[in-house]
C-alpha cells in the first residue's frame, strides 16, 4: 500500500474508532442522563402514555386521570384539588411535578426499579405498564375541617395535625391554595392558570405550602418548650411551686422591662398560672436563668434547627445560638429570632401528649404495586425524648388548665380532655403589622391521645385588637380534633 492510501486508511480507522467510542459513551455512560433529560420528548410522551397511579386517603383515590389530545394521551386530575394541594403537589405536562407527585413519581408512573419484575412480565404478556399507588396517613375528615376552617377565616394560614403515638400526619392544610387540575395539561388554559398562580405580585402565594415551608414567630406557644426546659433541667419540679419571677422584670443588659399583655398576676406566679395567663416575664426569666445552651438543647430535642422530611421537605425551625441574655429571654417567649413551621409546633404538642416521646412525622403509609401488593411500608419511628413521662404529664396538666379556664377555652370539647396554648406573635418591624394568631392543642380520650394540632392564622384585614390565638386559631383546632375523634368512633 502506498503512503497516501495508508494515511487515508489510518484516518478512516480513527474516524470509525471515534464513532465507536462516542456511541458507547452515549449508550452506556450517558444513558440515564439522556433518558431523564427534560428535553427528551420521547420520554415525556412515554410518561403520559398510560394512566398514572393514585394518591390514596382513607382507602379512596384523591387523584384520577383524563385523556387529552396531542402527543400526551393522559393528564392528572384531582378531587378537591385545592384542599389536598399541600399534600399531593402537582404533576403537569408542561411544568413538571412537586411534592408527593414528584417524590414518588417512579411508583406512580410504574417506572420504579422495584416494579422491574412485574413490568418485565407485563411486557412479555403484552400488557401495558401501570402505575402504583401512594397510600397516605391523612384523614379526609381532619383535612376537610382544617381547610374549611382556614377558608372560613379568610386570611392566610396553615394547619398541621399529627397522631402522637405514631407520628402519622392526619392533616396538612394551607390557605390560600390552588387546584393542581388547572395546570395538569399543556394547553393555553393551563398556561393562563399557571401564570395567575405564580404571578409575582400575587399576595396570596397559593403555591406556598405554609404548613411545611413557612416559618413564623411562634409567640407564646413556644412557652411550652420553655416550660419543658425548666422541668427537664430541674429549674422547677412541679406545676404549682412559685417561680422566681419579679414584676416588673428588666431584661439583663438593658433598661427595658419585659412587658406582659395586660395587668396579669405574674409576680412569682406558678408555672401553671404563668402558662394559663401567658406571663412573658415568667418565661422570659426562665429562659435567661437556664441560658442559651440549655434552651437550645431542649428546642433541638423537639426538632428545631433541622429540616424534616415527611417525605416532603419541611423548612428547619429556628432557635438561635450565641445570643446575649436579653435575646435568650425574648427567644424563650417565641420572639426575637425564634421561628417555627406549623408542623414543628404540632411536633412539640405531639411529644407532650405522647408522654414525652416524639415520633418521627410521616404522611406516606405505604407504596403499592399496580396489583395493590405492598412495595414499601412505613413503620413508626421514635425521633427523640424531649421530656420524661413525669414532666410531660406535669406539662399536660398545665396545658389542660389553659383550656379549662385560661386563654384557650374556645378549644373545649364536651366529654374530651383538651390541652392547649394560645399565641399572638409579633409581625413586622417594631410589631407594626397585624400579629400572627397561633393555637396548639391535643385531645385525650379514654383510649389515649388521638391527635395533636397546630394552627397559625395571618389576617391583614382583621382589627388588631380582635387578633388572638384563642379567638382565631382555637376554633379551627377544635374542629380538627373533633373530626379525628368522630372518625374513630
XYZ file of C-alpha atoms in Angstrom:
489
model
C 0.000 0.000 0.000
C 1.448 3.341 -0.995
C 1.870 6.114 1.533
C -1.198 8.261 0.616
C -3.539 5.247 0.816
C -2.053 4.224 4.144
C -2.729 7.717 5.547
C -6.319 7.607 4.311
C -6.802 4.140 5.851
C -5.403 5.283 9.203
C -7.592 8.406 9.130
C -10.704 6.337 8.330
C -9.822 3.886 11.084
C -9.542 6.744 13.574
C -12.915 8.050 12.460
C -14.505 4.629 12.996
C -12.815 4.304 16.413
C -14.042 7.769 17.420
C -17.554 6.851 16.299
C -17.468 3.618 18.340
C -16.199 5.449 21.444
C -18.879 8.128 21.078
C -21.582 5.514 20.504
C -20.598 3.564 23.627
C -20.354 6.781 25.651
C -23.900 7.747 24.683
C -25.371 4.258 25.153
C -23.750 3.352 28.450
C -22.171 6.312 30.246
C -24.817 8.938 29.422
C -27.795 6.616 29.023
C -29.546 7.525 32.285
C -28.840 11.236 31.881
C -30.289 11.283 28.361
C -33.215 9.108 29.374
C -34.196 11.571 32.109
C -33.422 14.734 30.162
C -36.446 17.042 30.241
C -35.773 17.927 26.610
C -36.186 14.274 25.535
C -39.711 14.450 24.170
C -39.980 10.693 23.669
C -39.527 10.226 27.412
C -42.293 12.758 28.086
C -44.595 11.082 25.559
C -43.998 7.712 27.213
C -44.558 9.260 30.645
C -48.103 10.315 29.739
C -48.937 7.320 27.534
C -50.578 5.381 30.390
C -52.736 6.437 33.349
C -50.823 7.469 36.440
C -51.312 5.585 39.730
C -53.240 7.279 42.520
C -52.664 9.002 45.828
C -54.945 7.395 48.411
C -56.629 8.850 51.517
C -58.864 6.706 53.750
C -58.862 3.980 51.096
C -60.113 6.294 48.331
C -58.240 7.987 45.494
C -57.979 11.769 45.641
C -56.435 11.754 42.168
C -57.509 10.470 38.766
C -56.774 10.902 35.050
C -58.345 12.205 31.866
C -57.487 11.760 28.189
C -56.134 14.668 26.176
C -55.457 15.415 22.531
C -51.972 15.536 21.037
C -48.821 13.574 21.868
C -49.637 13.268 25.574
C -52.535 10.877 26.000
C -53.312 11.282 29.711
C -53.195 14.081 32.244
C -53.672 14.124 36.001
C -56.941 15.139 37.663
C -57.562 15.931 41.341
C -60.587 15.684 43.613
C -60.852 18.699 45.928
C -57.516 19.719 44.471
C -57.087 22.959 46.412
C -57.722 21.198 49.721
C -55.151 18.474 49.020
C -52.509 20.505 47.133
C -50.188 20.845 50.186
C -50.090 17.034 50.290
C -50.112 15.987 46.646
C -48.313 18.874 44.973
C -48.927 18.791 41.216
C -47.843 16.921 38.107
C -48.117 18.827 34.841
C -47.409 18.042 31.207
C -45.847 21.496 30.947
C -44.452 22.358 34.383
C -43.116 19.160 35.916
C -44.043 17.811 39.349
C -43.751 18.693 43.049
C -44.177 17.102 46.474
C -45.611 13.560 46.605
C -46.240 13.622 42.851
C -42.521 14.214 42.364
C -41.015 12.228 45.237
C -42.970 9.060 44.411
C -43.067 9.629 40.660
C -41.417 6.267 39.940
C -44.164 4.360 41.745
C -46.982 6.459 40.275
C -45.705 6.111 36.683
C -44.734 2.441 37.099
C -41.054 3.145 36.315
C -39.653 2.444 39.775
C -36.895 -0.207 39.827
C -38.884 -2.112 42.457
C -41.524 -2.758 39.772
C -38.974 -4.214 37.297
C -40.042 -7.839 37.643
C -43.730 -7.016 37.242
C -43.036 -4.729 34.284
C -40.980 -7.460 32.617
C -43.852 -9.944 32.971
C -46.298 -7.370 31.598
C -44.019 -6.743 28.618
C -43.854 -10.473 27.842
C -47.622 -10.818 28.043
C -48.276 -7.656 26.081
C -49.944 -5.864 28.991
C -49.470 -2.108 29.193
C -47.441 -0.750 32.067
C -49.467 0.598 35.015
C -48.633 2.939 37.844
C -48.715 2.009 41.516
C -50.367 3.867 44.385
C -49.194 6.068 47.250
C -51.250 5.395 50.378
C -51.144 8.321 52.797
C -51.682 8.606 56.554
C -54.052 11.557 56.073
C -57.590 11.742 57.446
C -60.073 13.192 54.972
C -62.282 14.400 57.843
C -59.398 16.189 59.572
C -58.132 17.700 56.325
C -61.602 18.976 55.426
C -62.068 20.519 58.866
C -58.665 22.200 58.647
C -59.085 23.565 55.127
C -62.658 24.751 55.576
C -61.739 26.379 58.877
C -58.919 28.314 57.232
C -61.110 29.239 54.272
C -63.894 30.487 56.550
C -61.389 32.574 58.481
C -60.496 34.295 55.220
C -56.879 35.206 55.902
C -53.735 33.240 55.191
C -52.822 30.323 57.396
C -51.975 26.686 57.876
C -52.815 23.625 59.965
C -50.766 20.553 60.813
C -52.188 17.617 62.773
C -50.323 14.519 63.981
C -51.236 11.246 65.687
C -48.908 11.452 68.722
C -48.406 7.705 69.273
C -47.171 7.032 65.721
C -46.164 10.317 64.082
C -48.741 9.873 61.321
C -49.703 13.196 59.774
C -53.500 13.457 59.795
C -53.930 16.891 58.233
C -51.691 19.301 56.356
C -53.646 22.298 55.113
C -52.569 25.645 53.696
C -54.671 28.609 52.599
C -54.930 30.262 50.090
C -54.324 27.300 47.832
C -54.675 26.314 44.157
C -56.232 23.490 42.166
C -53.486 21.345 40.542
C -56.009 20.129 37.940
C -55.953 23.569 36.296
C -52.256 23.243 35.377
C -52.067 19.487 34.710
C -52.236 19.765 30.909
C -50.142 21.627 28.398
C -52.737 23.825 26.713
C -53.398 27.549 26.681
C -55.842 27.351 29.595
C -53.220 25.595 31.708
C -50.678 28.250 30.822
C -53.073 31.027 31.786
C -53.832 29.333 35.117
C -50.117 28.816 35.767
C -49.294 32.465 35.141
C -52.037 33.554 37.500
C -50.841 31.207 40.253
C -47.165 32.199 40.073
C -47.754 35.889 39.393
C -45.010 37.815 41.220
C -47.394 40.391 42.586
C -49.910 37.799 43.809
C -50.028 38.438 47.578
C -51.783 35.117 48.228
C -48.801 32.972 47.142
C -51.118 29.980 46.659
C -48.257 27.567 45.905
C -46.537 28.333 49.214
C -47.018 25.321 51.471
C -47.403 27.281 54.688
C -47.715 24.143 56.822
C -44.226 22.948 55.865
C -42.252 25.740 54.238
C -43.182 28.942 56.086
C -41.559 29.725 59.435
C -43.396 32.089 61.762
C -42.512 33.539 65.161
C -44.444 31.123 67.391
C -45.141 33.694 70.097
C -46.456 32.342 73.371
C -46.961 28.809 72.043
C -43.183 28.470 72.479
C -43.646 28.876 76.232
C -44.465 25.156 76.433
C -40.920 24.467 75.161
C -39.511 26.834 77.798
C -41.628 25.123 80.468
C -40.310 21.751 79.270
C -36.743 23.050 79.554
C -37.401 24.317 83.097
C -38.741 20.929 84.165
C -36.129 18.813 82.372
C -33.201 20.854 83.685
C -34.529 20.891 87.238
C -35.208 24.621 87.470
C -38.680 23.746 88.755
C -40.073 20.350 89.696
C -43.835 20.857 89.720
C -46.548 22.931 88.097
C -47.633 24.560 91.349
C -44.489 25.802 93.068
C -43.894 29.533 92.901
C -41.321 30.742 90.405
C -38.624 33.337 90.993
C -40.332 35.976 88.862
C -40.200 39.620 89.911
C -42.592 42.135 88.400
C -41.540 44.231 86.646
C -38.556 42.303 85.337
C -35.886 44.160 83.383
C -34.051 42.109 80.788
C -30.340 41.755 81.634
C -28.052 44.120 79.764
C -30.923 46.515 79.070
C -33.011 49.131 80.807
C -36.159 47.653 79.244
C -38.726 45.867 81.414
C -40.206 42.863 79.606
C -43.923 43.694 79.281
C -46.842 41.351 79.843
C -50.027 41.614 77.795
C -52.074 43.490 80.362
C -52.248 43.612 84.145
C -51.597 39.932 84.788
C -50.906 38.119 88.085
C -47.351 37.194 87.036
C -45.251 38.128 90.082
C -43.710 34.881 91.353
C -46.538 33.011 89.612
C -46.535 29.232 89.485
C -45.766 27.577 86.152
C -49.425 26.596 85.850
C -50.694 30.126 86.440
C -47.987 31.639 84.242
C -48.983 29.405 81.343
C -52.707 29.925 81.993
C -52.482 33.722 81.642
C -49.338 33.661 79.434
C -46.784 35.606 81.502
C -43.920 36.942 79.396
C -41.934 37.897 82.500
C -42.031 34.391 83.986
C -40.975 32.527 80.852
C -38.540 35.197 79.700
C -36.734 34.970 83.024
C -36.791 31.161 82.945
C -35.067 31.281 79.560
C -32.487 33.727 80.925
C -31.915 31.630 84.065
C -31.415 28.429 82.051
C -29.218 30.111 79.443
C -28.833 29.729 75.713
C -27.240 26.270 75.773
C -29.961 24.555 77.803
C -32.771 26.266 75.917
C -31.186 25.290 72.575
C -30.694 21.708 73.758
C -34.378 21.362 74.596
C -35.519 23.051 71.381
C -33.365 20.663 69.344
C -34.901 17.649 71.069
C -38.293 18.854 69.837
C -36.928 19.094 66.267
C -35.798 22.717 65.979
C -32.787 23.613 63.764
C -33.234 20.578 61.470
C -35.214 20.148 58.254
C -37.847 17.425 58.424
C -38.676 15.068 55.549
C -42.190 13.616 55.712
C -41.170 12.749 52.895
C -41.831 16.269 51.516
C -39.199 18.625 52.919
C -40.206 20.902 55.760
C -38.127 24.008 56.500
C -35.929 23.986 59.588
C -37.400 25.818 62.559
C -35.129 28.291 64.318
C -33.781 28.713 67.825
C -30.503 30.584 67.703
C -27.104 30.014 69.282
C -24.702 32.649 70.663
C -27.436 35.051 71.819
C -26.981 37.574 74.596
C -29.061 37.356 77.773
C -31.917 39.604 76.661
C -32.102 37.848 73.290
C -32.395 34.478 75.048
C -35.216 35.895 77.178
C -37.105 37.157 74.123
C -36.484 33.899 72.219
C -37.872 31.932 75.161
C -41.265 33.608 74.713
C -41.245 32.901 70.964
C -39.923 36.240 69.738
C -36.539 37.600 68.529
C -35.145 35.015 66.030
C -37.314 32.095 67.144
C -39.392 30.816 64.221
C -41.313 27.617 63.582
C -43.342 25.849 60.935
C -46.849 24.684 61.856
C -45.544 21.118 61.505
C -42.856 21.869 64.086
C -45.327 23.187 66.637
C -47.561 20.159 66.017
C -44.486 18.016 66.765
C -43.923 19.874 70.045
C -47.531 19.310 71.070
C -47.426 15.689 69.924
C -44.384 14.911 72.080
C -46.042 16.405 75.162
C -49.265 14.468 74.513
C -47.275 11.252 73.956
C -45.787 11.407 77.469
C -42.507 12.925 76.333
C -41.707 10.781 73.283
C -41.545 12.489 69.892
C -42.339 10.177 66.991
C -40.935 10.976 63.555
C -43.699 12.600 61.474
C -44.643 10.966 58.163
C -47.509 11.068 55.689
C -46.917 8.062 53.401
C -48.156 4.854 54.989
C -47.218 2.530 52.123
C -46.345 2.287 48.456
C -48.355 -0.184 46.395
C -47.725 -2.023 43.151
C -50.472 -1.796 40.490
C -51.917 -5.077 41.794
C -52.053 -3.487 45.297
C -49.187 -5.562 46.696
C -47.200 -3.618 49.266
C -43.800 -2.498 47.962
C -42.773 -0.462 50.982
C -44.376 0.097 54.385
C -43.524 2.919 56.799
C -43.077 1.821 60.392
C -43.458 4.370 63.218
C -40.062 5.528 64.436
C -39.066 7.256 67.659
C -37.282 10.541 66.956
C -36.330 11.754 70.457
C -37.412 12.075 74.085
C -37.671 15.799 74.849
C -39.267 15.121 78.268
C -39.521 12.384 80.832
C -43.005 10.872 81.178
C -43.382 12.542 84.594
C -42.501 16.005 83.277
C -44.675 15.532 80.194
C -47.636 14.786 82.464
C -46.917 17.935 84.506
C -46.904 19.972 81.302
C -50.109 18.256 80.144
C -51.850 19.310 83.336
C -50.682 22.908 82.753
C -51.937 22.946 79.156
C -55.254 21.438 80.236
C -55.668 24.304 82.710
C -55.150 26.764 79.820
C -58.138 25.233 78.015
C -60.280 24.692 81.115
C -60.126 28.274 82.431
C -57.342 30.166 80.671
C -56.812 31.712 77.251
C -57.788 28.551 75.350
C -61.404 27.982 76.385
C -62.580 28.134 72.751
C -60.981 24.699 72.225
C -63.080 22.898 74.843
C -64.822 19.709 73.648
C -67.605 18.103 75.688
C -66.513 14.819 77.205
C -62.913 15.170 75.988
C -59.819 16.401 77.836
C -58.074 19.083 75.781
C -54.718 20.707 76.456
C -53.574 23.772 74.565
C -51.680 27.030 74.380
C -52.500 30.264 72.606
C -50.003 32.554 70.954
C -50.095 36.006 69.412
C -46.758 36.584 67.684
C -45.306 39.931 66.711
C -45.062 40.653 62.994
C -43.287 43.411 61.106
C -40.706 45.998 62.109
C -41.374 47.018 65.723
C -44.584 44.932 65.597
C -46.038 47.325 63.015
C -48.148 44.709 61.176
C -51.011 42.570 62.405
C -49.675 39.764 64.608
C -49.937 36.067 63.837
C -52.527 34.098 65.791
C -51.433 30.633 66.975
C -53.035 27.751 68.801
C -51.510 24.376 69.642
C -53.526 21.616 71.269
C -54.097 17.922 71.797
C -57.152 15.848 72.668
C -57.243 12.979 75.175
C -59.919 10.295 75.296
C -60.269 7.078 77.264
C -58.220 5.297 74.596
C -55.321 7.764 74.546
C -54.412 10.906 72.640
C -55.507 10.558 69.001
C -54.427 13.970 67.695
C -52.165 16.971 68.251
C -52.779 20.138 66.226
C -51.042 23.397 65.392
C -52.876 26.289 63.713
C -51.483 29.636 62.580
C -53.500 32.490 61.086
C -52.245 35.562 59.234
C -55.014 38.115 58.785
C -54.016 41.534 57.444
C -57.647 42.694 57.311
C -58.715 41.929 60.860
C -58.849 44.554 63.567
C -55.605 44.311 65.524
C -57.482 44.165 68.831
C -59.506 41.186 67.579
C -56.470 39.021 66.753
C -55.672 36.301 69.279
C -54.749 32.650 69.146
C -57.732 31.811 71.312
C -60.118 33.782 69.111
C -58.982 32.977 65.562
C -56.984 29.743 65.711
C -58.507 27.748 68.596
C -61.896 27.121 66.917
C -60.126 25.616 63.893
C -58.024 23.362 66.123
C -61.184 22.287 67.922
C -62.916 21.316 64.666
C -59.879 19.285 63.550
C -59.711 17.449 66.885
C -63.433 16.725 66.775
C -63.121 15.410 63.208
C -60.404 12.944 64.238
C -62.270 11.808 67.352
C -65.529 11.303 65.462
C -63.793 9.399 62.647
C -62.541 6.851 65.176
C -65.968 6.131 66.661
